[in-house]
């Protein structure tokens, strides 16, 4: 029997297989921005530090390979920019096998070496998707995050 130690910072609720049909990923067209995230420069620490300062972290991305995290406060603004990212120009299709694997995404995420690729997909004013492929023996998972529309005055 194999033992796996589970580490994660996101609350997870396991669903019954019979309920899976009610929790399928939304159908979306091609994203406006699709960037491969750098393995050697994890973004988690940056986002956590920004969230400690402000409750709202703004994310901006472009197919030119630029991803910016920003917070705005009283009289100040902090930006962290990742550049020279790889823009992905192909559709990311999710299969039923991926759905099954995503149920086991918690397994063995103790270090960055467990992630083989991570792609951030953005649909302007609609959704942000983080598509993470773990090493083949572990699986794959996707986070779907609805985006709140921001008027131009916030930009």
Short mmCIF file of C-alpha atoms in Angstrom, two decimals:
data_model
loop_
_atom_site.label_atom_id
_atom_site.label_comp_id
_atom_site.label_asym_id
_atom_site.label_seq_id
_atom_site.Cartn_x
_atom_site.Cartn_y
_atom_site.Cartn_z
CA UNK A 1 0.00 0.00 0.00
CA UNK A 2 1.32 3.44 -0.95
CA UNK A 3 1.13 6.33 1.53
CA UNK A 4 0.71 9.86 0.26
CA UNK A 5 1.03 12.92 2.45
CA UNK A 6 -1.43 15.66 1.44
CA UNK A 7 -0.47 19.35 1.60
CA UNK A 8 -2.68 22.14 0.30
CA UNK A 9 -3.71 25.65 1.17
CA UNK A 10 -7.14 25.55 -0.48
CA UNK A 11 -10.21 24.05 1.19
CA UNK A 12 -11.44 21.06 -0.80
CA UNK A 13 -14.79 19.32 -0.67
CA UNK A 14 -14.87 15.84 -2.18
CA UNK A 15 -17.95 15.15 -4.30
CA UNK A 16 -19.65 11.83 -4.97
CA UNK A 17 -19.32 10.52 -8.53
CA UNK A 18 -23.09 10.78 -8.94
CA UNK A 19 -22.85 14.56 -8.29
CA UNK A 20 -20.06 15.17 -10.80
CA UNK A 21 -22.50 16.03 -13.59
CA UNK A 22 -23.60 19.08 -11.57
CA UNK A 23 -20.03 20.34 -11.18
CA UNK A 24 -18.58 20.12 -14.67
CA UNK A 25 -16.30 22.92 -15.90
CA UNK A 26 -17.98 25.79 -17.71
CA UNK A 27 -17.84 25.82 -21.51
CA UNK A 28 -15.73 28.72 -22.72
CA UNK A 29 -14.21 29.75 -26.01
CA UNK A 30 -10.54 30.53 -26.50
CA UNK A 31 -9.14 32.72 -23.72
CA UNK A 32 -8.04 36.28 -24.41
CA UNK A 33 -4.74 35.58 -22.64
CA UNK A 34 -3.07 32.21 -22.12
CA UNK A 35 0.37 32.20 -20.46
CA UNK A 36 2.61 29.43 -19.22
CA UNK A 37 3.71 30.28 -15.69
CA UNK A 38 7.39 30.05 -14.77
CA UNK A 39 8.36 27.04 -12.66
CA UNK A 40 11.53 28.73 -11.43
CA UNK A 41 9.63 31.84 -10.23
CA UNK A 42 6.51 30.67 -8.35
CA UNK A 43 3.76 33.29 -8.08
CA UNK A 44 2.16 32.00 -4.89
CA UNK A 45 4.49 33.88 -2.53
CA UNK A 46 4.00 37.12 -4.44
CA UNK A 47 0.20 36.83 -4.34
CA UNK A 48 0.18 35.91 -0.63
CA UNK A 49 2.35 38.94 0.24
CA UNK A 50 0.14 41.25 -1.79
CA UNK A 51 -3.01 39.84 -0.16
CA UNK A 52 -1.52 40.57 3.26
CA UNK A 53 -1.42 44.27 2.28
CA UNK A 54 -4.70 44.59 0.36
CA UNK A 55 -7.88 42.49 0.07
CA UNK A 56 -7.93 43.00 -3.74
CA UNK A 57 -5.17 41.79 -6.05
CA UNK A 58 -5.58 42.88 -9.68
CA UNK A 59 -4.21 40.62 -12.41
CA UNK A 60 -3.35 41.88 -15.87
CA UNK A 61 -1.94 39.75 -18.65
CA UNK A 62 -1.13 40.01 -22.33
CA UNK A 63 -0.24 37.65 -25.13
CA UNK A 64 3.06 39.55 -25.33
CA UNK A 65 4.13 37.34 -22.40
CA UNK A 66 3.60 39.86 -19.59
CA UNK A 67 1.72 39.12 -16.35
CA UNK A 68 1.26 41.82 -13.69
CA UNK A 69 -0.11 41.58 -10.14
CA UNK A 70 -1.15 44.91 -8.64
CA UNK A 71 -2.60 46.31 -5.45
CA UNK A 72 -3.74 49.89 -4.94
CA UNK A 73 -3.90 51.66 -1.62
CA UNK A 74 -4.24 55.15 -0.23
CA UNK A 75 -1.63 57.11 -2.14
CA UNK A 76 0.38 54.08 -3.22
CA UNK A 77 0.40 51.20 -5.65
CA UNK A 78 2.53 48.05 -5.77
CA UNK A 79 3.09 46.07 -8.98
CA UNK A 80 4.95 42.85 -9.58
CA UNK A 81 5.53 41.96 -13.22
CA UNK A 82 6.57 38.69 -14.79
CA UNK A 83 7.79 39.13 -18.35
CA UNK A 84 9.12 36.85 -21.06
CA UNK A 85 6.41 34.28 -20.31
CA UNK A 86 5.41 31.86 -23.05
CA UNK A 87 2.10 32.74 -24.69
CA UNK A 88 0.07 29.66 -25.61
CA UNK A 89 -1.95 30.04 -28.79
CA UNK A 90 -3.76 26.69 -28.79
CA UNK A 91 -6.99 25.52 -27.22
CA UNK A 92 -6.73 23.71 -23.88
CA UNK A 93 -9.23 20.85 -23.98
CA UNK A 94 -10.17 18.97 -20.85
CA UNK A 95 -11.08 15.30 -21.17
CA UNK A 96 -13.06 13.05 -18.86
CA UNK A 97 -9.76 11.43 -17.88
CA UNK A 98 -8.60 14.86 -16.71
CA UNK A 99 -11.81 15.23 -14.69
CA UNK A 100 -11.06 11.95 -12.90
CA UNK A 101 -7.46 12.97 -12.27
CA UNK A 102 -8.52 16.35 -10.91
CA UNK A 103 -10.24 14.57 -8.02
CA UNK A 104 -6.79 13.52 -6.82
CA UNK A 105 -4.95 16.83 -7.29
CA UNK A 106 -3.95 17.13 -3.63
CA UNK A 107 -1.46 14.28 -3.80
CA UNK A 108 2.18 15.15 -3.23
CA UNK A 109 2.33 18.90 -3.83
CA UNK A 110 5.11 19.34 -1.31
CA UNK A 111 7.51 21.03 -3.74
CA UNK A 112 7.64 22.80 -7.06
CA UNK A 113 9.11 19.72 -8.74
CA UNK A 114 5.69 18.05 -8.59
CA UNK A 115 4.27 20.52 -11.13
CA UNK A 116 5.23 19.81 -14.73
CA UNK A 117 3.37 22.85 -16.17
CA UNK A 118 0.97 25.61 -15.15
CA UNK A 119 -1.02 27.75 -17.58
CA UNK A 120 -2.99 30.85 -16.63
CA UNK A 121 -5.97 31.50 -18.92
CA UNK A 122 -7.86 34.78 -18.78
CA UNK A 123 -11.20 35.78 -20.31
CA UNK A 124 -11.63 39.54 -19.89
CA UNK A 125 -14.33 40.38 -17.34
CA UNK A 126 -15.48 36.74 -17.23
CA UNK A 127 -13.12 34.16 -15.79
CA UNK A 128 -9.60 33.20 -14.81
CA UNK A 129 -8.51 29.56 -15.05
CA UNK A 130 -5.36 28.06 -13.59
CA UNK A 131 -4.63 24.79 -15.43
CA UNK A 132 -1.96 22.79 -13.61
CA UNK A 133 -0.49 19.53 -14.89
CA UNK A 134 1.25 17.55 -12.20
CA UNK A 135 3.82 14.89 -12.91
CA UNK A 136 2.14 12.10 -14.93
CA UNK A 137 1.69 9.72 -12.03
CA UNK A 138 -0.23 12.34 -10.04
CA UNK A 139 -2.71 13.98 -12.44
CA UNK A 140 -4.07 17.40 -13.35
CA UNK A 141 -6.37 20.02 -11.85
CA UNK A 142 -8.01 23.27 -12.88
CA UNK A 143 -9.19 26.22 -10.78
CA UNK A 144 -12.07 28.21 -12.25
CA UNK A 145 -12.34 31.69 -10.75
CA UNK A 146 -15.12 34.09 -11.78
CA UNK A 147 -13.89 37.62 -12.43
CA UNK A 148 -15.73 40.66 -11.18
CA UNK A 149 -16.17 43.33 -13.85
CA UNK A 150 -14.13 46.42 -13.13
CA UNK A 151 -15.02 49.69 -14.78
CA UNK A 152 -12.34 51.71 -16.53
CA UNK A 153 -12.00 53.97 -13.48
CA UNK A 154 -10.33 51.07 -11.60
CA UNK A 155 -7.81 50.42 -14.38
#
